[in-house]
Amino acid sequence: MDGDDQRVPVFFVSHARPDHVDQAQPPQDRYRHVKRFYDDLTANVNELIGSSSGQVAGFVDLAQAGGARWDRQVLRAAGTCQVMVCLLSTDYLFGSEWCPREWDVFTRRHVVRRATGEPDREETAILLVRWARVLRPLPKAVAEINRFTPLGLPQADVAAYEDNGILGLIRTRNDDVYDAVVWKLAMHIQQLHHNYLVEPAVPDGIEGLRTTFAEEDG
């Protein structure tokens, strides 16, 4: 399985989904803000890398369906995508078992420079995006990775993103800043995809994968 296979996603949006949900509530209602973000990011990435190539731009799980088939779908995406976009929130970091699993799958993979084919142990190909305000200290494994900052925007726009996160920009109807931040994120994905290859590695199942970020602090 090749990291340049057009059937695998360029980026994977990892976001918090409750382990137990009210199935009476449609997924599009539970995750409507995540879906908007994903759709906008996908459109931007398609513009930047060229959708005519047939490359699948992104993957996001909006179902939380459960079951072996669903597990395989998510694990395959986390094990083949080239960039992991993590939407940081309190639930993501401290309330989800699936987010640490996705993180674990992705961070076990090797990153190499496309220009040389040599390993790059400094680049993670992980983009930590502020989704909602988090007041608790970040787990060690997450804190060690630089968080995404939308460079080249007015300082007031950067501050709005840093203070509110993507979800806050949506809910406060700060559409201009939201659009600019998502575009900058797409450009960062394009750059990572152009410069690095994350070698595919898909686990057979969820056994042995981390279910909490706290386990990495030991």
XYZ file of N, CA and C in Angstrom:
654
model
N 0.849 -1.198 0.000
C 0.000 0.000 0.000
C 0.883 1.246 0.000
N 0.705 2.152 -0.919
C 1.572 3.298 -1.115
C 0.918 4.551 -0.552
N 1.730 5.407 0.085
C 1.198 6.652 0.615
C 0.689 7.581 -0.458
N 1.118 7.356 -1.734
C 0.629 8.162 -2.842
C -0.552 7.522 -3.559
N -1.039 6.418 -3.052
C -2.219 5.757 -3.610
C -3.380 6.737 -3.597
N -4.015 6.930 -4.765
C -5.092 7.911 -4.869
C -6.333 7.499 -4.097
N -6.386 6.261 -3.643
C -7.549 5.796 -2.898
C -7.468 6.150 -1.418
N -6.318 6.648 -0.961
C -6.165 6.962 0.453
C -6.197 8.478 0.646
N -6.595 8.945 1.818
C -6.772 10.391 2.018
C -5.462 11.140 2.212
N -5.439 12.380 1.733
C -4.315 13.264 2.015
C -4.307 13.619 3.499
N -5.477 13.970 4.047
C -5.530 14.331 5.464
C -6.670 13.581 6.153
N -6.516 13.463 7.448
C -7.484 12.773 8.308
C -7.873 13.759 9.404
N -9.139 14.057 9.554
C -9.594 14.938 10.637
C -9.973 14.071 11.832
N -9.195 14.188 12.897
C -9.439 13.445 14.129
C -10.142 14.376 15.106
N -11.337 13.997 15.511
C -12.118 14.865 16.397
C -12.824 14.019 17.446
N -13.258 14.650 18.500
C -13.883 13.934 19.613
C -15.277 13.482 19.234
N -15.532 12.186 19.433
C -16.874 11.634 19.311
C -17.171 10.904 20.604
N -18.337 11.097 21.188
C -18.649 10.396 22.434
C -18.672 8.890 22.219
N -18.227 8.145 23.238
C -18.229 6.687 23.138
C -19.651 6.130 23.098
N -20.579 6.859 23.711
C -21.984 6.451 23.699
C -22.812 7.660 23.287
N -23.593 7.515 22.223
C -24.346 8.643 21.697
C -25.816 8.290 21.615
N -26.631 9.320 21.541
C -28.062 9.161 21.335
C -28.309 8.890 19.857
N -28.594 7.621 19.501
C -28.757 7.265 18.101
C -29.978 7.930 17.474
N -30.870 8.464 18.306
C -32.038 9.152 17.762
C -31.657 10.497 17.154
N -30.496 11.016 17.561
C -30.042 12.293 17.019
C -29.170 12.029 15.796
N -29.552 12.537 14.632
C -28.785 12.262 13.417
C -27.344 12.757 13.540
N -26.369 12.002 12.957
C -24.970 12.420 13.019
C -24.746 13.812 12.462
N -25.505 14.189 11.417
C -25.307 15.509 10.845
C -25.655 16.618 11.827
N -26.525 16.327 12.815
C -26.827 17.316 13.844
C -25.759 17.340 14.923
N -25.276 16.154 15.302
C -24.250 16.082 16.334
C -22.959 16.751 15.885
N -22.626 16.578 14.614
C -21.312 17.002 14.141
C -21.403 18.043 13.021
N -22.437 18.847 13.035
C -22.641 19.757 11.907
C -21.502 20.761 11.765
N -20.905 21.213 12.887
C -19.810 22.176 12.793
C -18.541 21.502 12.296
N -18.298 20.262 12.732
C -17.152 19.511 12.222
C -17.318 19.268 10.727
N -18.535 18.934 10.304
C -18.781 18.684 8.879
C -18.549 19.938 8.058
N -18.978 21.094 8.559
C -18.731 22.335 7.826
C -17.234 22.569 7.678
N -16.513 22.407 8.772
C -15.063 22.590 8.733
C -14.428 21.617 7.748
N -14.818 20.353 7.833
C -14.251 19.337 6.947
C -14.554 19.649 5.483
N -15.782 20.019 5.184
C -16.159 20.320 3.795
C -15.358 21.511 3.265
N -15.205 22.542 4.082
C -14.454 23.719 3.651
C -12.978 23.395 3.467
N -12.411 22.622 4.395
C -11.006 22.250 4.279
C -10.781 21.362 3.063
N -11.693 20.440 2.814
C -11.579 19.563 1.652
C -11.601 20.362 0.353
N -12.502 21.314 0.259
C -12.582 22.142 -0.950
C -11.279 22.906 -1.168
N -10.720 23.443 -0.090
C -9.470 24.191 -0.209
C -8.304 23.289 -0.606
N -8.210 22.125 0.028
C -7.122 21.201 -0.306
C -7.251 20.726 -1.751
N -8.463 20.471 -2.211
C -8.661 20.088 -3.606
C -8.163 21.166 -4.561
N -8.413 22.422 -4.204
C -7.931 23.527 -5.037
C -6.409 23.559 -5.078
N -5.768 23.247 -3.964
C -4.324 23.392 -3.853
C -3.557 22.209 -4.434
N -4.072 20.999 -4.255
C -3.337 19.833 -4.767
C -3.874 19.367 -6.107
N -5.051 19.869 -6.508
C -5.615 19.511 -7.788
C -6.538 18.325 -7.703
N -7.825 18.570 -7.636
C -8.798 17.486 -7.508
C -8.862 16.617 -8.760
N -8.379 17.138 -9.890
C -8.429 16.360 -11.129
C -7.523 15.137 -11.080
N -6.572 15.127 -10.122
C -5.668 13.989 -10.003
C -6.386 12.744 -9.503
N -7.566 12.915 -8.917
C -8.304 11.799 -8.372
C -7.933 11.459 -6.950
N -6.965 12.177 -6.395
C -6.549 11.935 -5.013
C -7.699 12.267 -4.068
N -7.953 11.387 -3.104
C -8.965 11.654 -2.091
C -8.400 12.698 -1.140
N -9.085 13.825 -0.987
C -8.535 14.908 -0.174
C -8.536 14.562 1.303
N -9.666 14.102 1.834
C -9.712 13.934 3.282
C -10.600 12.805 3.737
N -10.529 12.560 5.044
C -11.382 11.572 5.700
C -11.794 12.128 7.046
N -13.057 11.948 7.394
C -13.543 12.269 8.731
C -14.639 11.266 9.080
N -14.649 10.846 10.332
C -15.696 9.935 10.792
C -16.797 10.759 11.442
N -17.979 10.693 10.879
C -19.124 11.412 11.434
C -20.222 10.467 11.905
N -19.909 9.179 11.938
C -20.959 8.215 12.225
C -20.906 7.676 13.645
N -19.688 7.394 14.154
C -19.535 6.710 15.448
C -20.424 5.470 15.474
N -20.291 4.667 14.420
C -21.190 3.537 14.271
C -20.786 2.339 15.116
N -19.493 2.134 15.286
C -19.027 0.971 16.039
C -19.042 -0.284 15.178
N -18.419 -1.348 15.686
C -18.383 -2.598 14.945
C -17.077 -2.783 14.217
N -16.772 -4.038 13.857
C -15.480 -4.368 13.270
C -15.251 -3.658 11.937
N -16.296 -3.583 11.102
C -16.138 -2.941 9.801
C -15.825 -1.463 9.961
N -16.525 -0.817 10.886
C -16.257 0.601 11.158
C -14.858 0.787 11.696
N -14.416 -0.098 12.615
C -13.059 -0.019 13.152
C -12.039 -0.055 12.023
N -12.202 -0.988 11.106
C -11.239 -1.135 10.013
C -11.190 0.099 9.131
N -12.352 0.702 8.902
C -12.397 1.902 8.049
C -11.609 3.042 8.674
N -11.817 3.276 9.965
C -11.125 4.368 10.649
C -9.635 4.065 10.768
N -9.287 2.842 11.131
C -7.887 2.477 11.286
C -7.144 2.555 9.955
N -7.817 2.174 8.872
C -7.161 2.270 7.570
C -6.887 3.723 7.201
N -7.838 4.604 7.486
C -7.624 6.018 7.179
C -6.486 6.597 8.016
N -6.452 6.260 9.313
C -5.381 6.758 10.180
C -4.039 6.152 9.819
N -4.070 4.962 9.217
C -2.833 4.283 8.868
C -2.327 4.557 7.474
N -3.063 5.345 6.684
C -2.637 5.635 5.314
C -2.616 7.122 4.976
N -3.330 7.967 5.723
C -3.369 9.397 5.405
C -1.975 10.006 5.528
N -1.784 11.136 4.884
C -0.478 11.783 4.902
C -0.354 12.878 5.954
N -1.464 13.413 6.411
C -1.464 14.464 7.442
C -2.611 14.175 8.393
N -2.342 14.281 9.700
C -3.408 14.131 10.690
C -3.740 15.503 11.269
N -4.984 15.923 11.108
C -5.471 17.194 11.639
C -6.257 16.884 12.908
N -5.723 17.271 14.050
C -6.340 16.964 15.342
C -7.069 18.192 15.867
N -8.381 18.058 16.084
C -9.194 19.167 16.572
C -9.208 19.133 18.097
N -8.335 19.927 18.697
C -8.133 19.869 20.140
C -9.301 20.481 20.901
N -9.802 19.713 21.849
C -10.847 20.161 22.768
C -10.660 19.371 24.053
N -11.384 19.734 25.089
C -11.291 18.984 26.339
C -11.727 17.544 26.134
N -12.808 17.329 25.385
C -13.263 15.965 25.120
C -12.243 15.187 24.304
N -11.614 15.849 23.340
C -10.613 15.171 22.516
C -9.467 14.642 23.374
N -8.991 15.473 24.283
C -7.797 15.146 25.056
C -8.076 14.266 26.264
N -9.271 14.404 26.852
C -9.511 13.749 28.142
C -10.789 12.898 28.181
N -11.581 12.896 27.122
C -12.864 12.214 27.200
C -13.140 11.212 26.101
N -12.132 10.885 25.295
C -12.357 10.000 24.167
C -11.354 8.854 24.186
N -11.814 7.655 23.852
C -10.898 6.529 23.685
C -10.423 6.409 22.236
N -11.236 6.897 21.295
C -10.857 6.737 19.898
C -9.800 7.736 19.456
N -9.802 8.942 19.997
C -8.803 9.930 19.584
C -7.380 9.465 19.914
N -7.114 8.938 21.126
C -5.780 8.396 21.381
C -5.427 7.219 20.479
N -6.411 6.402 20.111
C -6.132 5.294 19.199
C -5.675 5.816 17.837
N -6.407 6.790 17.306
C -6.032 7.356 16.008
C -4.646 7.974 16.073
N -4.380 8.697 17.141
C -3.063 9.304 17.363
C -1.984 8.216 17.395
N -2.238 7.146 18.126
C -1.281 6.054 18.277
C -0.971 5.427 16.929
N -2.005 5.163 16.137
C -1.791 4.578 14.811
C -0.907 5.480 13.968
N -1.215 6.771 13.942
C -0.491 7.688 13.069
C 0.951 7.880 13.524
N 1.175 8.020 14.830
C 2.523 8.314 15.316
C 3.450 7.106 15.261
N 2.931 5.922 15.025
C 3.787 4.743 14.838
C 4.386 4.693 13.441
N 3.888 5.499 12.538
C 4.330 5.484 11.151
C 5.599 6.315 10.971
N 6.341 6.023 9.902
C 7.600 6.705 9.634
C 7.388 7.827 8.620
N 7.987 8.988 8.906
C 7.922 10.140 8.011
C 9.253 10.244 7.268
N 9.191 10.344 5.941
C 10.407 10.483 5.141
C 10.285 11.703 4.238
N 11.439 12.261 3.907
C 11.467 13.390 2.982
C 11.330 12.872 1.557
N 10.410 13.443 0.822
C 10.206 12.994 -0.554
C 11.448 13.248 -1.407
N 12.148 14.349 -1.149
C 13.285 14.712 -1.997
C 14.429 13.723 -1.886
N 14.609 13.129 -0.717
C 15.762 12.264 -0.487
C 15.402 10.825 -0.148
N 14.154 10.613 0.315
C 13.768 9.294 0.777
C 14.316 8.944 2.143
N 14.941 9.926 2.791
C 15.532 9.701 4.103
C 14.508 9.971 5.202
N 14.605 9.241 6.332
C 13.688 9.487 7.456
C 13.857 10.899 8.004
N 12.758 11.473 8.469
C 12.775 12.779 9.137
C 12.146 12.598 10.507
N 12.991 12.578 11.541
C 12.504 12.305 12.893
C 12.000 13.559 13.596
N 12.139 14.721 12.951
C 11.652 15.967 13.540
C 10.223 16.273 13.103
N 9.894 15.911 11.867
C 8.560 16.201 11.335
C 7.587 15.104 11.765
N 6.415 15.534 12.254
C 5.400 14.572 12.694
C 4.255 14.432 11.706
N 4.046 15.447 10.829
C 2.891 15.510 9.916
C 1.576 15.561 10.687
N 1.633 16.033 11.940
C 0.438 16.241 12.758
C 0.180 17.743 12.872
N -1.039 18.155 12.602
C -1.431 19.554 12.764
C -2.417 19.650 13.922
N -1.972 20.277 14.991
C -2.819 20.463 16.163
C -3.598 21.757 16.004
N -4.897 21.621 15.818
C -5.770 22.766 15.548
C -6.632 23.037 16.770
N -6.720 24.289 17.158
C -7.580 24.671 18.278
C -9.033 24.591 17.821
N -9.753 23.658 18.389
C -11.167 23.524 18.064
C -12.017 24.260 19.085
N -11.754 24.032 20.355
C -12.457 24.718 21.435
C -11.451 25.004 22.550
N -11.761 25.958 23.367
C -10.852 26.377 24.425
C -10.598 25.226 25.405
N -9.322 25.006 25.728
C -8.911 23.984 26.694
C -8.143 24.682 27.811
N -8.612 24.536 29.040
C -7.963 25.186 30.170
C -7.020 24.256 30.924
N -7.204 22.956 30.779
C -6.343 21.992 31.468
C -5.001 21.875 30.744
N -3.933 21.551 31.468
C -2.640 21.327 30.807
C -2.733 20.203 29.791
N -2.072 20.372 28.663
C -2.101 19.348 27.637
C -1.286 18.135 28.067
N -1.715 16.932 27.702
C -0.892 15.750 27.942
C 0.479 15.916 27.293
N 1.469 15.291 27.876
C 2.849 15.474 27.441
C 3.042 15.213 25.957
N 2.493 14.100 25.465
C 2.690 13.737 24.067
C 2.142 14.795 23.121
N 1.045 15.441 23.512
C 0.441 16.484 22.685
C 1.199 17.796 22.844
N 1.581 18.124 24.068
C 2.265 19.390 24.342
C 3.609 19.476 23.632
N 4.218 18.335 23.341
C 5.532 18.332 22.700
C 5.482 18.689 21.224
N 4.291 18.744 20.642
C 4.135 19.077 19.229
C 3.610 20.500 19.096
N 4.219 21.275 18.220
C 3.797 22.658 18.030
C 2.381 22.718 17.474
N 1.604 23.620 18.031
C 0.247 23.794 17.540
C 0.222 24.674 16.292
N -0.737 24.403 15.424
C -0.878 25.156 14.187
C -1.173 26.623 14.485
N -0.457 27.506 13.799
C -0.705 28.946 13.864
C -0.866 29.458 12.438
N -1.936 30.191 12.132
C -2.156 30.688 10.771
C -1.256 31.888 10.469
N -0.067 31.628 9.991
C 0.900 32.685 9.718
C 0.446 33.548 8.540
N 0.826 34.816 8.591
C 0.529 35.720 7.496
C -0.799 36.425 7.596
N -1.532 36.204 8.681
C -2.798 36.902 8.893
C -2.595 38.075 9.838
N -3.487 39.061 9.821
C -3.402 40.152 10.796
C -3.393 39.596 12.221
N -2.654 40.264 13.106
C -2.523 39.769 14.472
C -3.871 39.634 15.159
N -4.801 40.530 14.846
C -6.129 40.443 15.454
C -6.845 39.164 15.028
N -6.637 38.745 13.793
C -7.261 37.503 13.312
C -6.635 36.287 13.977
N -5.308 36.300 14.111
C -4.623 35.203 14.787
C -5.097 35.111 16.238
N -5.235 36.272 16.885
C -5.690 36.294 18.277
C -7.113 35.758 18.403
N -7.975 36.074 17.437
C -9.353 35.571 17.470
C -9.375 34.059 17.378
N -8.524 33.507 16.519
C -8.427 32.046 16.413
C -7.850 31.446 17.692
N -6.786 32.033 18.212
C -6.145 31.497 19.414
C -7.107 31.541 20.605
N -7.908 32.584 20.700
C -8.815 32.741 21.849
C -10.058 31.859 21.733
N -10.578 31.711 20.525
C -11.875 31.061 20.343
C -11.807 29.656 19.769
N -10.748 29.364 19.032
C -10.708 28.115 18.304
C -11.640 28.145 17.099
N -11.558 27.113 16.276
C -12.394 27.039 15.073
C -13.876 27.044 15.435
N -14.242 26.249 16.439
C -15.648 26.186 16.833
C -16.144 27.543 17.301
N -15.325 28.257 18.054
C -15.709 29.588 18.524
C -15.892 30.569 17.384
N -15.033 30.487 16.369
C -15.191 31.370 15.207
C -16.506 31.088 14.490
N -16.878 29.809 14.410
C -18.150 29.458 13.767
C -19.319 29.987 14.588
N -19.281 29.752 15.879
C -20.426 30.103 16.719
C -20.568 31.603 16.925
N -19.483 32.351 16.831
C -19.573 33.807 16.940
C -19.752 34.462 15.570
N -19.916 33.621 14.552
C -20.151 34.083 13.176
C -19.027 34.986 12.662
N -17.810 34.635 13.046
C -16.642 35.372 12.571
C -16.149 34.701 11.289
N -16.970 34.806 10.251
C -16.751 34.019 9.044
C -15.480 34.402 8.295
N -15.129 35.685 8.278
C -13.934 36.107 7.542
C -12.676 35.492 8.138
N -12.579 35.510 9.450
C -11.404 34.933 10.103
C -11.425 33.410 9.941
N -12.591 32.811 10.106
C -12.725 31.365 9.921
C -12.243 30.958 8.537
N -12.706 31.638 7.502
C -12.312 31.294 6.133
C -10.805 31.433 5.943
N -10.230 32.488 6.505
C -8.790 32.718 6.347
C -7.981 31.642 7.060
N -8.409 31.251 8.252
C -7.683 30.232 9.016
C -7.755 28.877 8.307
N -8.925 28.523 7.804
C -9.070 27.240 7.116
C -8.236 27.218 5.836
N -8.148 28.338 5.150
C -7.295 28.409 3.957
C -5.827 28.219 4.322
N -5.381 28.879 5.380
C -3.993 28.732 5.816
C -3.702 27.284 6.236
N -4.670 26.644 6.858
C -4.501 25.246 7.246
C -4.368 24.364 6.000
N -5.184 24.622 4.997
C -5.095 23.862 3.751
C -3.730 24.046 3.091
N -3.187 25.252 3.148
C -1.866 25.509 2.587
C -0.794 24.723 3.335
N -0.947 24.606 4.636
C 0.004 23.832 5.431
C -0.083 22.350 5.071
N -1.289 21.856 4.882
C -1.462 20.470 4.447
C -0.805 20.252 3.085
N -1.002 21.190 2.166
C -0.384 21.096 0.842
C 1.139 21.016 0.959
N 1.707 21.842 1.825
C 3.162 21.860 1.988
C 3.682 20.535 2.551
N 3.003 20.024 3.572
C 3.413 18.747 4.148
C 3.293 17.623 3.126
N 2.192 17.612 2.404
C 1.964 16.570 1.399
C 3.011 16.637 0.297
N 3.443 17.822 -0.057
C 4.437 18.004 -1.116
C 5.831 17.567 -0.665
N 6.152 17.819 0.601
C 7.526 17.616 1.073
C 7.780 16.276 1.751
N 6.727 15.651 2.264
C 6.927 14.462 3.085
C 6.005 13.322 2.650
N 6.471 12.122 2.912
C 5.676 10.918 2.734
C 5.611 10.200 4.075
N 4.401 9.927 4.536
C 4.225 9.157 5.763
C 3.914 7.723 5.331
N 4.835 6.837 5.621
C 4.716 5.465 5.143
C 3.508 4.775 5.763
N 2.711 4.083 4.978
C 1.483 3.459 5.494
C 1.785 2.326 6.463
N 0.938 2.196 7.469
C 1.017 1.098 8.437
C -0.359 0.974 9.088
N -1.129 0.001 8.666
C -2.495 -0.175 9.152
C -2.535 -1.352 10.119
N -2.933 -1.132 11.369
C -3.002 -2.244 12.323
C -4.149 -3.187 11.986
N -4.022 -4.416 12.459
C -5.062 -5.416 12.205
C -6.332 -5.154 13.009
N -6.187 -4.475 14.152
C -7.331 -4.184 15.012
C -6.943 -3.176 16.071
N -7.842 -2.961 17.019
C -7.603 -1.929 18.025
C -6.837 -2.447 19.233
N -6.601 -3.754 19.300
C -5.902 -4.317 20.451
C -4.493 -3.723 20.548
N -4.131 -3.294 21.756
C -2.806 -2.750 21.984
C -2.673 -1.271 21.709
N -3.704 -0.636 21.152
C -3.650 0.805 20.908
C -4.026 1.567 22.176
N -3.459 2.721 22.340
C -3.733 3.537 23.521
C -5.176 4.009 23.542
N -5.751 4.090 24.717
C -7.110 4.590 24.863
C -7.156 5.878 25.679
N -5.996 6.389 26.062
C -5.920 7.664 26.771
C -4.562 8.292 26.504
N -4.523 9.601 26.380
C -3.261 10.292 26.198
C -2.420 10.256 27.454
N -3.045 10.097 28.621
C -2.310 10.090 29.881
C -1.315 8.947 29.944
N -1.583 7.858 29.244
C -0.682 6.715 29.258
C 0.677 7.071 28.693
N 0.727 8.125 27.894
C 2.008 8.493 27.271
C 2.854 9.356 28.198
N 2.313 9.740 29.350
C 3.077 10.606 30.227
C 4.040 9.827 31.114
N 3.843 8.495 31.193
C 4.616 7.720 32.125
C 5.998 7.614 31.699
